[in-house]
C-alpha cells in the first residue's frame, strides 16, 4: 500500500499534471458558453447544401473542439446536443448520425492538447511536448478519413443523408456574415497549440493561457456570469 500511495502522490504532484484540471476547466467554460454553437452555425452555413454536409460539419467541429479542450466526455455531449438533433431533423440515417458523433467526439484522445497523452507521458516518463508533436498528424489523418468516409458513403447511398430542397441556398455575402463564429476557436487553438509548438511555453502554462483567453472571449461576448464560472469550477473539481 505504501508503494502504491507513494507512486500516486508522486504522479499527482508533477507540475505537468496541473494542466489536466486547467484543460477540463477550459472545456467546461466552452461547453457552457455559445462559442461552440456559433462555430457549428458558421460551418453549417458553408456546407449545408453539400450532401452529408451536416455530418461533415460535425466532424470538423469535433476536430476543432478537440484542439481547444483535449477531453472527450464533454465534447460528445456537446455534439449530441447541437449536431445530432439537426441531423435527425434532416432525416439523416440514425446509425450514421450517432456514429459520426461518437467517432468524431473521440478525436479528443488523439489531437493535442489531449489529456490522455498528458497522463500517458507522466506515467511513462515521456516528453509530453514530443507526444503532442507526434500525435497531431495521425489525429488529423483520422479526422480526414472520417470526413472522406461520410462524403463517399452519402454519395453511394444518398438516402442516408437527404438534402432539404425547400431550404434556400445562402449567397456568398450571407455566408460571410457567419465568419465571426470562426474567430474565437481559431484564437484559442493558436494560443494553446501555437505556444506549445513554438516553444514559448510548456503544457501547463499553455493550459493556463487557454483558460484566461477563454474567460476573456466569453466576457467580450457578454456571456460571462457568476453562475457560468461556478458551474464550470464545480464540474472541474468533480472531473479532476
Coordinates of N, CA and C in Angstrom, one line a residue:
X1 N 0.8 -1.2 0.0 CA 0.0 0.0 0.0 C 0.9 1.3 0.0
X2 N 2.0 1.2 0.8 CA 2.9 2.3 0.9 C 3.4 2.7 -0.5
X3 N 3.9 1.7 -1.3 CA 4.4 1.9 -2.6 C 3.4 2.5 -3.5
X4 N 2.2 1.9 -3.4 CA 1.1 2.4 -4.3 C 0.8 3.9 -4.0
X5 N 0.6 4.3 -2.7 CA 0.3 5.6 -2.4 C 1.5 6.6 -2.8
X6 N 2.7 6.1 -2.6 CA 3.9 7.0 -3.0 C 3.9 7.2 -4.5
X7 N 3.5 6.2 -5.2 CA 3.5 6.3 -6.7 C 2.4 7.3 -7.1
X8 N 1.2 7.1 -6.6 CA 0.1 8.0 -6.9 C 0.4 9.5 -6.5
X9 N 1.0 9.6 -5.3 CA 1.3 11.0 -4.9 C 2.4 11.7 -5.8
X10 N 3.4 10.9 -6.1 CA 4.5 11.5 -7.0 C 4.0 11.8 -8.4
X11 N 2.9 11.1 -8.8 CA 2.3 11.4 -10.1 C 1.5 12.7 -10.0
X12 N 0.7 12.8 -9.0 CA -0.3 13.9 -8.9 C 0.4 15.2 -8.6
X13 N 1.6 15.2 -7.9 CA 2.3 16.5 -7.6 C 3.2 16.9 -8.8
X14 N 3.2 16.1 -9.9 CA 4.0 16.5 -11.0 C 3.5 17.8 -11.6
X15 N 4.4 18.7 -12.0 CA 4.0 20.1 -12.4 C 3.1 20.0 -13.7
X16 N 3.5 19.1 -14.6 CA 2.7 19.0 -15.9 C 1.3 18.5 -15.6
X17 N 1.0 17.8 -14.5 CA -0.3 17.3 -14.2 C -1.3 18.4 -13.9
X18 N -0.8 19.6 -13.5 CA -1.6 20.7 -13.3 C -2.4 21.1 -14.6
X19 N -1.9 20.8 -15.7 CA -2.6 21.1 -17.0 C -3.9 20.4 -17.1
X20 N -4.0 19.2 -16.5 CA -5.3 18.4 -16.6 C -6.5 19.2 -16.1
X21 N -6.5 19.6 -14.8 CA -7.7 20.4 -14.4 C -7.9 21.7 -15.1
X22 N -6.8 22.3 -15.6 CA -6.9 23.5 -16.4 C -7.6 23.3 -17.7
X23 N -7.2 22.2 -18.4 CA -7.9 21.9 -19.7 C -9.3 21.5 -19.5
X24 N -9.6 20.8 -18.4 CA -11.0 20.4 -18.1 C -11.8 21.7 -17.8
X25 N -11.3 22.6 -17.0 CA -11.9 23.9 -16.8 C -12.2 24.6 -18.1
X26 N -11.3 24.6 -18.9 CA -11.4 25.3 -20.2 C -12.6 24.7 -21.0
X27 N -12.6 23.3 -21.0 CA -13.7 22.6 -21.8 C -15.0 22.9 -21.2
X28 N -15.1 23.0 -19.8 CA -16.4 23.3 -19.2 C -16.9 24.7 -19.5
X29 N -15.9 25.7 -19.6 CA -16.3 27.0 -20.0 C -16.8 27.1 -21.4
X30 N -16.2 26.3 -22.3 CA -16.6 26.3 -23.7 C -17.9 25.7 -23.9
X31 N -18.2 24.6 -23.1 CA -19.4 23.9 -23.2 C -20.6 24.7 -22.7
X32 N -20.4 25.6 -21.7 CA -21.4 26.4 -21.1 C -21.7 27.7 -21.9
X33 N -20.7 28.1 -22.6 CA -20.9 29.3 -23.4 C -21.4 29.0 -24.8
X34 N -21.7 30.0 -25.7 CA -22.2 29.7 -27.0 C -21.2 29.7 -28.1
X35 N -19.9 29.6 -27.7 CA -18.8 29.6 -28.7 C -18.9 28.4 -29.6
X36 N -19.2 27.2 -29.0 CA -19.3 26.0 -29.9 C -20.5 26.1 -30.8
X37 N -21.6 26.6 -30.3 CA -22.8 26.7 -31.1 C -22.6 27.7 -32.3
X38 N -21.9 28.8 -32.0 CA -21.6 29.7 -33.1 C -20.7 29.1 -34.2
X39 N -19.7 28.3 -33.7 CA -18.8 27.6 -34.6 C -19.6 26.7 -35.5
X40 N -20.5 25.9 -34.9 CA -21.4 25.0 -35.6 C -22.2 25.7 -36.7
X41 N -22.8 26.8 -36.3 CA -23.7 27.6 -37.2 C -22.8 28.1 -38.4
X42 N -21.6 28.6 -38.1 CA -20.7 29.1 -39.2 C -20.4 28.0 -40.1
X43 N -20.0 26.8 -39.6 CA -19.6 25.7 -40.5 C -20.8 25.2 -41.3
X44 N -22.0 25.2 -40.6 CA -23.2 24.7 -41.3 C -23.6 25.6 -42.4
X45 N -23.4 26.9 -42.2 CA -23.8 27.9 -43.3 C -23.0 27.7 -44.6
X46 N -21.8 27.2 -44.5 CA -21.0 27.0 -45.6 C -21.2 25.6 -46.3
X47 N -21.6 24.6 -45.5 CA -21.7 23.2 -46.0 C -23.1 22.6 -46.0
X48 N -24.1 23.4 -45.7 CA -25.4 22.8 -45.5 C -26.0 22.3 -46.8
X49 N -25.6 22.8 -48.0 CA -26.1 22.3 -49.3 C -25.3 21.2 -49.9
X50 N -24.2 20.7 -49.1 CA -23.4 19.6 -49.5 C -24.1 18.3 -49.0
X51 N -24.1 17.3 -49.8 CA -24.7 16.0 -49.3 C -23.9 15.5 -48.2
X52 N -24.5 15.2 -47.0 CA -23.7 14.8 -45.9 C -23.0 15.9 -45.2
X53 N -23.4 17.2 -45.6 CA -22.7 18.4 -45.1 C -22.8 18.5 -43.6
X54 N -24.0 18.2 -43.0 CA -24.1 18.4 -41.5 C -23.2 17.4 -40.8
X55 N -23.1 16.2 -41.3 CA -22.2 15.2 -40.7 C -20.7 15.6 -40.8
X56 N -20.4 16.2 -42.0 CA -19.0 16.7 -42.2 C -18.8 17.9 -41.2
X57 N -19.8 18.8 -41.1 CA -19.6 19.9 -40.1 C -19.4 19.4 -38.7
X58 N -20.1 18.3 -38.3 CA -19.9 17.7 -37.0 C -18.5 17.2 -36.8
X59 N -17.9 16.5 -37.9 CA -16.6 16.0 -37.8 C -15.6 17.1 -37.7
X60 N -15.7 18.2 -38.5 CA -14.8 19.3 -38.4 C -14.9 20.0 -37.1
X61 N -16.1 20.2 -36.6 CA -16.3 20.9 -35.3 C -15.6 20.1 -34.2
X62 N -15.8 18.7 -34.3 CA -15.2 17.9 -33.2 C -13.7 18.0 -33.3
X63 N -13.1 18.1 -34.4 CA -11.6 18.3 -34.6 C -11.2 19.6 -33.9
X64 N -11.9 20.7 -34.2 CA -11.5 22.0 -33.7 C -11.7 22.0 -32.1
X65 N -12.8 21.4 -31.7 CA -13.1 21.3 -30.2 C -12.0 20.5 -29.5
X66 N -11.6 19.4 -30.2 CA -10.5 18.5 -29.6 C -9.2 19.3 -29.5
X67 N -8.9 20.2 -30.5 CA -7.7 21.0 -30.4 C -7.8 22.2 -29.4
X68 N -9.1 22.4 -29.0 CA -9.3 23.5 -28.0 C -9.2 23.0 -26.5
X69 N -9.8 21.8 -26.3 CA -10.0 21.4 -24.9 C -9.3 20.1 -24.5
X70 N -9.2 19.1 -25.4 CA -8.5 17.9 -25.1 C -9.2 16.8 -24.3
X71 N -10.5 17.0 -24.1 CA -11.3 15.9 -23.4 C -12.4 15.4 -24.3
X72 N -12.9 14.2 -24.1 CA -13.9 13.6 -25.0 C -15.3 13.6 -24.4
X73 N -15.4 13.5 -23.1 CA -16.7 13.4 -22.5 C -17.6 14.6 -22.8
X74 N -17.2 15.8 -22.5 CA -17.9 17.0 -22.8 C -18.2 17.2 -24.2
X75 N -17.2 16.8 -25.0 CA -17.2 17.1 -26.5 C -18.4 16.2 -27.1
X76 N -18.5 15.0 -26.7 CA -19.5 14.1 -27.3 C -20.9 14.6 -26.8
X77 N -21.0 15.0 -25.5 CA -22.3 15.6 -25.0 C -22.7 16.8 -25.8
X78 N -21.7 17.7 -26.1 CA -21.9 18.9 -26.8 C -22.4 18.7 -28.2
X79 N -21.7 17.7 -28.9 CA -22.1 17.4 -30.3 C -23.5 16.7 -30.3
X80 N -23.7 15.9 -29.3 CA -25.1 15.3 -29.2 C -26.2 16.3 -29.0
X81 N -25.9 17.4 -28.3 CA -26.9 18.4 -28.1 C -27.1 19.4 -29.3
X82 N -26.0 19.6 -30.0 CA -26.0 20.6 -31.1 C -26.3 20.0 -32.4
X83 N -25.4 19.0 -32.8 CA -25.4 18.4 -34.1 C -26.4 17.3 -34.3
X84 N -26.5 16.4 -33.3 CA -27.4 15.2 -33.5 C -28.9 15.6 -33.8
X85 N -29.5 16.5 -33.1 CA -30.9 16.9 -33.4 C -31.0 17.4 -34.8
X86 N -30.0 18.2 -35.3 CA -30.1 18.8 -36.6 C -30.0 17.7 -37.7
X87 N -29.2 16.7 -37.5 CA -29.1 15.6 -38.4 C -30.4 14.7 -38.5
X88 N -30.9 14.5 -37.3 CA -32.1 13.7 -37.2 C -33.3 14.5 -37.8
X89 N -33.3 15.8 -37.6 CA -34.4 16.6 -38.2 C -34.4 16.6 -39.7
X90 N -33.1 16.5 -40.3 CA -33.0 16.5 -41.7 C -33.1 15.0 -42.3
X91 N -33.6 14.1 -41.4 CA -33.8 12.7 -41.7 C -32.6 12.0 -42.2
X92 N -31.4 12.3 -41.5 CA -30.2 11.5 -41.7 C -30.4 10.1 -41.1
X93 N -29.8 9.1 -41.7 CA -29.8 7.8 -41.1 C -29.3 7.8 -39.7
X94 N -30.1 7.3 -38.8 CA -29.8 7.4 -37.3 C -28.4 6.8 -37.0
X95 N -28.1 5.6 -37.6 CA -26.8 5.0 -37.3 C -25.6 5.9 -37.7
X96 N -25.8 6.5 -38.9 CA -24.8 7.4 -39.4 C -24.6 8.6 -38.5
X97 N -25.7 9.2 -38.1 CA -25.7 10.4 -37.3 C -25.0 10.1 -35.9
X98 N -25.4 9.0 -35.3 CA -24.9 8.7 -33.9 C -23.4 8.3 -34.1
X99 N -23.1 7.5 -35.1 CA -21.7 7.1 -35.4 C -20.8 8.2 -35.6
X100 N -21.2 9.2 -36.3 CA -20.4 10.4 -36.6 C -20.1 11.1 -35.3
X101 N -21.1 11.3 -34.4 CA -20.9 12.0 -33.2 C -19.9 11.2 -32.3
X102 N -20.1 9.9 -32.2 CA -19.2 9.1 -31.3 C -17.8 9.0 -31.8
X103 N -17.7 8.8 -33.2 CA -16.3 8.7 -33.8 C -15.6 10.0 -33.7
X104 N -16.3 11.1 -34.1 CA -15.6 12.4 -34.2 C -15.3 12.9 -32.7
X105 N -16.2 12.6 -31.8 CA -16.1 13.0 -30.4 C -14.9 12.4 -29.8
X106 N -14.5 11.2 -30.2 CA -13.3 10.5 -29.6 C -12.0 11.1 -30.1
X107 N -12.0 12.0 -31.0 CA -10.7 12.6 -31.5 C -10.0 13.3 -30.4
X108 N -10.7 13.7 -29.3 CA -10.0 14.4 -28.2 C -9.0 13.6 -27.5
X109 N -9.0 12.3 -27.7 CA -7.9 11.4 -27.1 C -6.6 11.5 -27.9
X110 N -6.7 11.9 -29.2 CA -5.6 11.9 -30.1 C -5.0 13.2 -30.4
X111 N -5.9 14.2 -30.7 CA -5.4 15.5 -31.1 C -5.0 16.3 -29.9
X112 N -3.8 16.9 -29.9 CA -3.4 17.7 -28.8 C -4.3 18.9 -28.6
X113 N -4.5 19.5 -27.4 CA -3.9 19.0 -26.1 C -4.7 17.9 -25.5
X114 N -4.3 16.7 -25.7 CA -5.1 15.5 -25.2 C -4.7 15.2 -23.8
X115 N -5.7 15.1 -22.9 CA -5.4 14.8 -21.5 C -4.9 13.3 -21.4
X116 N -5.4 12.4 -22.3 CA -4.9 11.1 -22.3 C -3.4 11.0 -22.6
X117 N -2.9 11.9 -23.5 CA -1.5 11.9 -23.8 C -0.7 12.5 -22.7
X118 N -1.3 13.5 -22.0 CA -0.6 14.1 -20.8 C -0.3 13.0 -19.7
X119 N -1.4 12.3 -19.4 CA -1.3 11.2 -18.3 C -0.4 10.1 -18.8
X120 N -0.5 9.7 -20.1 CA 0.4 8.7 -20.6 C 1.9 9.2 -20.5
X121 N 2.1 10.4 -20.9 CA 3.5 11.0 -20.8 C 4.0 11.0 -19.4
X122 N 3.2 11.3 -18.4 CA 3.6 11.3 -17.0 C 3.9 9.9 -16.5
X123 N 3.0 8.9 -16.8 CA 3.2 7.6 -16.3 C 4.4 6.9 -16.9
X124 N 4.7 7.2 -18.2 CA 5.8 6.5 -18.9 C 7.1 7.4 -18.9
X125 N 7.0 8.5 -18.3 CA 8.2 9.5 -18.2 C 8.6 9.9 -19.6
X126 N 7.6 10.1 -20.5 CA 7.9 10.5 -21.9 C 7.7 12.0 -22.0
X127 N 8.3 12.6 -23.0 CA 8.1 14.1 -23.2 C 6.7 14.4 -23.7
X128 N 5.9 15.1 -23.0 CA 4.6 15.4 -23.4 C 4.6 16.3 -24.6
X129 N 5.5 17.2 -24.7 CA 5.6 18.1 -25.9 C 5.9 17.2 -27.1
X130 N 6.8 16.3 -27.0 CA 7.1 15.4 -28.2 C 5.8 14.5 -28.6
X131 N 5.1 14.0 -27.5 CA 3.9 13.3 -27.8 C 2.9 14.1 -28.5
X132 N 2.7 15.4 -28.1 CA 1.8 16.3 -28.8 C 2.3 16.5 -30.3
X133 N 3.6 16.7 -30.5 CA 4.1 17.0 -31.8 C 3.8 15.8 -32.7
X134 N 4.0 14.6 -32.2 CA 3.9 13.4 -33.0 C 2.4 12.9 -33.2
X135 N 1.5 13.3 -32.3 CA 0.1 12.9 -32.4 C -0.7 13.7 -33.3
X136 N -0.3 14.9 -33.6 CA -1.2 15.8 -34.4 C -1.5 15.3 -35.8
X137 N -0.4 14.7 -36.5 CA -0.6 14.3 -37.8 C -1.6 13.1 -37.9
X138 N -1.3 12.0 -37.1 CA -2.3 10.9 -37.2 C -3.7 11.3 -36.7
X139 N -3.8 12.3 -35.8 CA -5.1 12.7 -35.3 C -5.8 13.4 -36.5
X140 N -5.1 14.3 -37.2 CA -5.8 14.9 -38.3 C -6.1 14.0 -39.5
X141 N -5.2 12.9 -39.6 CA -5.5 11.9 -40.6 C -6.8 11.1 -40.3
X142 N -7.0 10.8 -39.1 CA -8.2 10.1 -38.7 C -9.4 11.0 -38.9
X143 N -9.3 12.3 -38.6 CA -10.4 13.2 -38.9 C -10.7 13.3 -40.4
X144 N -9.6 13.4 -41.2 CA -9.8 13.4 -42.6 C -10.4 12.2 -43.2
X145 N -10.1 11.0 -42.6 CA -10.7 9.8 -43.1 C -12.2 9.7 -42.7
X146 N -12.5 10.2 -41.5 CA -13.9 10.2 -41.1 C -14.7 11.1 -42.1
X147 N -14.2 12.3 -42.5 CA -14.9 13.2 -43.4 C -15.0 12.5 -44.8
X148 N -13.9 11.9 -45.2 CA -13.9 11.2 -46.6 C -14.9 10.1 -46.6
X149 N -15.0 9.3 -45.5 CA -16.0 8.3 -45.4 C -17.4 8.8 -45.5
X150 N -17.7 9.9 -44.8 CA -19.0 10.5 -44.9 C -19.4 10.9 -46.3
X151 N -18.5 11.6 -46.9 CA -18.7 12.1 -48.3 C -18.9 11.0 -49.3
X152 N -18.1 10.0 -49.2 CA -18.2 8.8 -50.2 C -19.4 8.0 -49.9
X153 N -19.7 7.7 -48.6 CA -20.8 6.8 -48.3 C -22.1 7.5 -48.6
X154 N -22.3 8.8 -48.4 CA -23.5 9.5 -48.7 C -23.8 9.7 -50.2
X155 N -22.7 9.7 -51.0 CA -22.9 9.8 -52.4 C -23.2 8.4 -53.0
X156 N -22.7 7.3 -52.4 CA -23.1 6.0 -52.8 C -24.5 5.6 -52.4
X157 N -24.9 6.1 -51.2 CA -26.2 5.9 -50.7 C -26.9 7.2 -50.3
X158 N -27.4 8.0 -51.2 CA -28.0 9.3 -51.0 C -29.1 9.3 -49.9
X159 N -29.8 8.2 -49.7 CA -30.9 8.1 -48.8 C -30.4 8.3 -47.3
X160 N -29.1 8.0 -47.1 CA -28.5 8.2 -45.7 C -28.5 9.6 -45.3
X161 N -28.4 10.6 -46.2 CA -28.3 12.0 -45.9 C -29.0 12.8 -46.9
X162 N -30.4 12.9 -46.8 CA -31.1 13.7 -47.7 C -30.8 15.2 -47.6
X163 N -31.0 15.9 -48.7 CA -30.8 17.4 -48.7 C -32.2 18.0 -48.7
X164 N -32.4 19.0 -47.9 CA -33.6 19.7 -47.9 C -33.7 20.7 -49.1
X165 N -34.5 20.3 -50.1 CA -34.5 21.1 -51.3 C -35.3 22.3 -51.1
X166 N -36.2 22.4 -50.1 CA -37.0 23.6 -49.9 C -36.3 24.7 -49.3
X167 N -35.2 24.4 -48.6 CA -34.4 25.4 -47.9 C -33.5 26.1 -48.9
X168 N -33.6 27.5 -49.0 CA -32.9 28.2 -50.0 C -31.4 28.2 -49.7
X169 N -30.5 28.2 -50.7 CA -29.1 28.2 -50.5 C -28.7 29.7 -50.1
X170 N -27.7 29.8 -49.3 CA -27.2 31.1 -48.9 C -26.2 31.7 -49.9
X171 N -26.3 32.9 -50.1 CA -25.3 33.6 -51.0 C -24.0 33.7 -50.3
X172 N -23.0 34.0 -51.1 CA -21.6 34.2 -50.5 C -21.6 35.3 -49.5
X173 N -22.4 36.4 -49.8 CA -22.4 37.6 -48.9 C -23.1 37.1 -47.5
X174 N -24.1 36.3 -47.6 CA -24.8 35.8 -46.4 C -23.9 34.9 -45.6
X175 N -23.1 34.1 -46.3 CA -22.2 33.1 -45.7 C -21.1 33.9 -44.9
X176 N -20.6 35.0 -45.5 CA -19.5 35.8 -44.9 C -19.9 36.4 -43.6
X177 N -21.2 36.6 -43.4 CA -21.7 37.1 -42.1 C -21.5 36.1 -40.9
X178 N -21.3 34.8 -41.3 CA -21.1 33.8 -40.3 C -19.6 33.7 -39.9
X179 N -18.7 34.3 -40.6 CA -17.3 34.2 -40.4 C -16.8 34.5 -38.9
X180 N -17.5 35.5 -38.3 CA -17.0 35.8 -36.9 C -17.1 34.6 -36.0
X181 N -18.0 33.6 -36.3 CA -18.1 32.5 -35.5 C -16.8 31.6 -35.4
X182 N -16.0 31.8 -36.5 CA -14.7 31.0 -36.5 C -13.6 31.7 -35.7
X183 N -13.7 33.0 -35.4 CA -12.6 33.7 -34.8 C -12.2 33.2 -33.4
X184 N -13.2 33.1 -32.4 CA -12.8 32.6 -31.1 C -12.1 31.3 -31.1
X185 N -12.7 30.2 -31.8 CA -12.0 28.9 -31.8 C -10.6 29.0 -32.3
X186 N -10.4 29.8 -33.4 CA -9.1 29.9 -34.1 C -8.1 30.6 -33.1
X187 N -8.6 31.6 -32.4 CA -7.7 32.3 -31.4 C -7.2 31.3 -30.3
X188 N -8.2 30.5 -29.8 CA -7.9 29.6 -28.7 C -6.9 28.5 -29.1
X189 N -7.1 27.9 -30.3 CA -6.2 26.9 -30.9 C -4.8 27.5 -31.1
X190 N -4.8 28.7 -31.6 CA -3.5 29.4 -31.9 C -2.8 29.6 -30.5
X191 N -3.5 30.0 -29.5 CA -2.9 30.3 -28.2 C -2.3 29.1 -27.6
X192 N -3.2 28.0 -27.5 CA -2.8 26.8 -26.8 C -1.7 26.0 -27.6
X193 N -2.0 25.6 -28.8 CA -1.1 24.8 -29.6 C 0.1 25.6 -30.1
X194 N -0.2 26.9 -30.5 CA 0.8 27.7 -31.1 C 1.9 27.9 -30.0
X195 N 1.6 28.2 -28.8 CA 2.6 28.5 -27.8 C 3.4 27.2 -27.4
X196 N 2.7 26.0 -27.5 CA 3.5 24.8 -27.2 C 4.4 24.5 -28.4
X197 N 3.9 24.5 -29.6 CA 4.8 24.1 -30.8 C 5.9 25.1 -31.1
X198 N 5.6 26.4 -30.7 CA 6.6 27.4 -30.9 C 7.7 27.4 -29.8
X199 N 7.5 26.6 -28.8 CA 8.5 26.5 -27.7 C 8.4 27.7 -26.8
X200 N 7.3 28.5 -26.8 CA 7.2 29.6 -26.0 C 6.9 29.2 -24.5
X201 N 5.9 28.3 -24.4 CA 5.5 27.8 -23.1 C 5.5 26.3 -23.0
X202 N 5.4 25.8 -21.8 CA 5.2 24.3 -21.6 C 3.7 24.0 -21.6
X203 N 3.4 22.8 -21.3 CA 2.0 22.3 -21.4 C 1.1 23.1 -20.4
X204 N 1.6 23.1 -19.1 CA 0.8 23.7 -18.0 C 0.6 25.2 -18.3
X205 N 1.6 25.9 -18.7 CA 1.4 27.4 -19.0 C 0.4 27.6 -20.1
X206 N 0.5 26.8 -21.2 CA -0.4 26.9 -22.3 C -1.9 26.6 -21.9
X207 N -2.0 25.7 -21.0 CA -3.4 25.4 -20.4 C -3.9 26.6 -19.7
X208 N -3.0 27.2 -18.8 CA -3.4 28.4 -18.1 C -3.8 29.6 -19.0
X209 N -3.0 29.8 -20.1 CA -3.3 30.8 -21.0 C -4.6 30.6 -21.8
X210 N -4.8 29.3 -22.1 CA -6.1 28.9 -22.7 C -7.3 29.3 -21.9
X211 N -7.2 29.0 -20.6 CA -8.3 29.3 -19.6 C -8.5 30.8 -19.6
X212 N -7.4 31.6 -19.5 CA -7.5 33.1 -19.4 C -8.2 33.6 -20.7
X213 N -7.7 33.2 -21.8 CA -8.2 33.7 -23.1 C -9.7 33.3 -23.3
X214 N -10.1 32.1 -22.8 CA -11.5 31.6 -22.9 C -12.4 32.5 -22.1
X215 N -11.9 32.9 -20.8 CA -12.7 33.8 -20.0 C -12.8 35.2 -20.6
X216 N -11.7 35.6 -21.2 CA -11.7 37.0 -21.9 C -12.7 37.0 -23.1
X217 N -12.7 35.9 -23.9 CA -13.6 35.8 -25.0 C -15.0 35.8 -24.6
X218 N -15.3 35.0 -23.5 CA -16.7 34.9 -23.0 C -17.1 36.2 -22.5
X219 N -16.2 36.9 -21.8 CA -16.5 38.3 -21.3 C -16.9 39.2 -22.4
X220 N -16.1 39.3 -23.4 CA -16.4 40.2 -24.5 C -17.6 39.8 -25.3
X221 N -18.0 38.5 -25.2 CA -19.3 38.1 -25.9 C -20.5 38.3 -25.0
X222 N -20.2 39.0 -23.8 CA -21.2 39.3 -22.8 C -22.0 38.0 -22.3
X223 N -21.3 36.9 -22.2 CA -21.8 35.7 -21.7 C -21.3 35.3 -20.3
X224 N -20.3 36.1 -19.8 CA -19.7 35.7 -18.5 C -20.6 36.0 -17.4
X225 N -20.8 35.1 -16.5 CA -21.7 35.3 -15.3 C -21.1 34.4 -14.2
X226 N -21.6 34.8 -13.0 CA -21.1 34.1 -11.8 C -21.6 32.6 -11.9
X227 N -22.8 32.4 -12.4 CA -23.4 31.0 -12.5 C -22.5 30.2 -13.4
X228 N -22.1 30.8 -14.6 CA -21.3 30.0 -15.6 C -19.9 29.6 -14.9
X229 N -19.3 30.6 -14.3 CA -18.0 30.3 -13.6 C -18.1 29.3 -12.5
X230 N -19.1 29.4 -11.7 CA -19.3 28.5 -10.6 C -19.6 27.1 -11.1
X231 N -20.4 27.0 -12.1 CA -20.8 25.7 -12.7 C -19.5 25.0 -13.3
X232 N -18.7 25.8 -14.0 CA -17.5 25.3 -14.7 C -16.5 24.8 -13.6
X233 N -16.3 25.6 -12.5 CA -15.4 25.2 -11.5 C -15.9 24.0 -10.7
X234 N -17.2 23.9 -10.4 CA -17.7 22.7 -9.8 C -17.5 21.4 -10.6
X235 N -17.8 21.5 -11.9 CA -17.6 20.3 -12.7 C -16.2 20.0 -12.9
X236 N -15.3 21.0 -12.9 CA -13.8 20.7 -13.0 C -13.4 19.9 -11.8
X237 N -13.8 20.4 -10.6 CA -13.5 19.7 -9.3 C -13.9 18.2 -9.4
X238 N -15.2 18.0 -9.8 CA -15.7 16.6 -9.9 C -14.9 15.7 -10.8
X239 N -14.6 16.3 -12.0 CA -13.9 15.5 -13.0 C -12.4 15.2 -12.6
X240 N -11.8 16.3 -12.0 CA -10.4 16.1 -11.5 C -10.3 15.1 -10.4

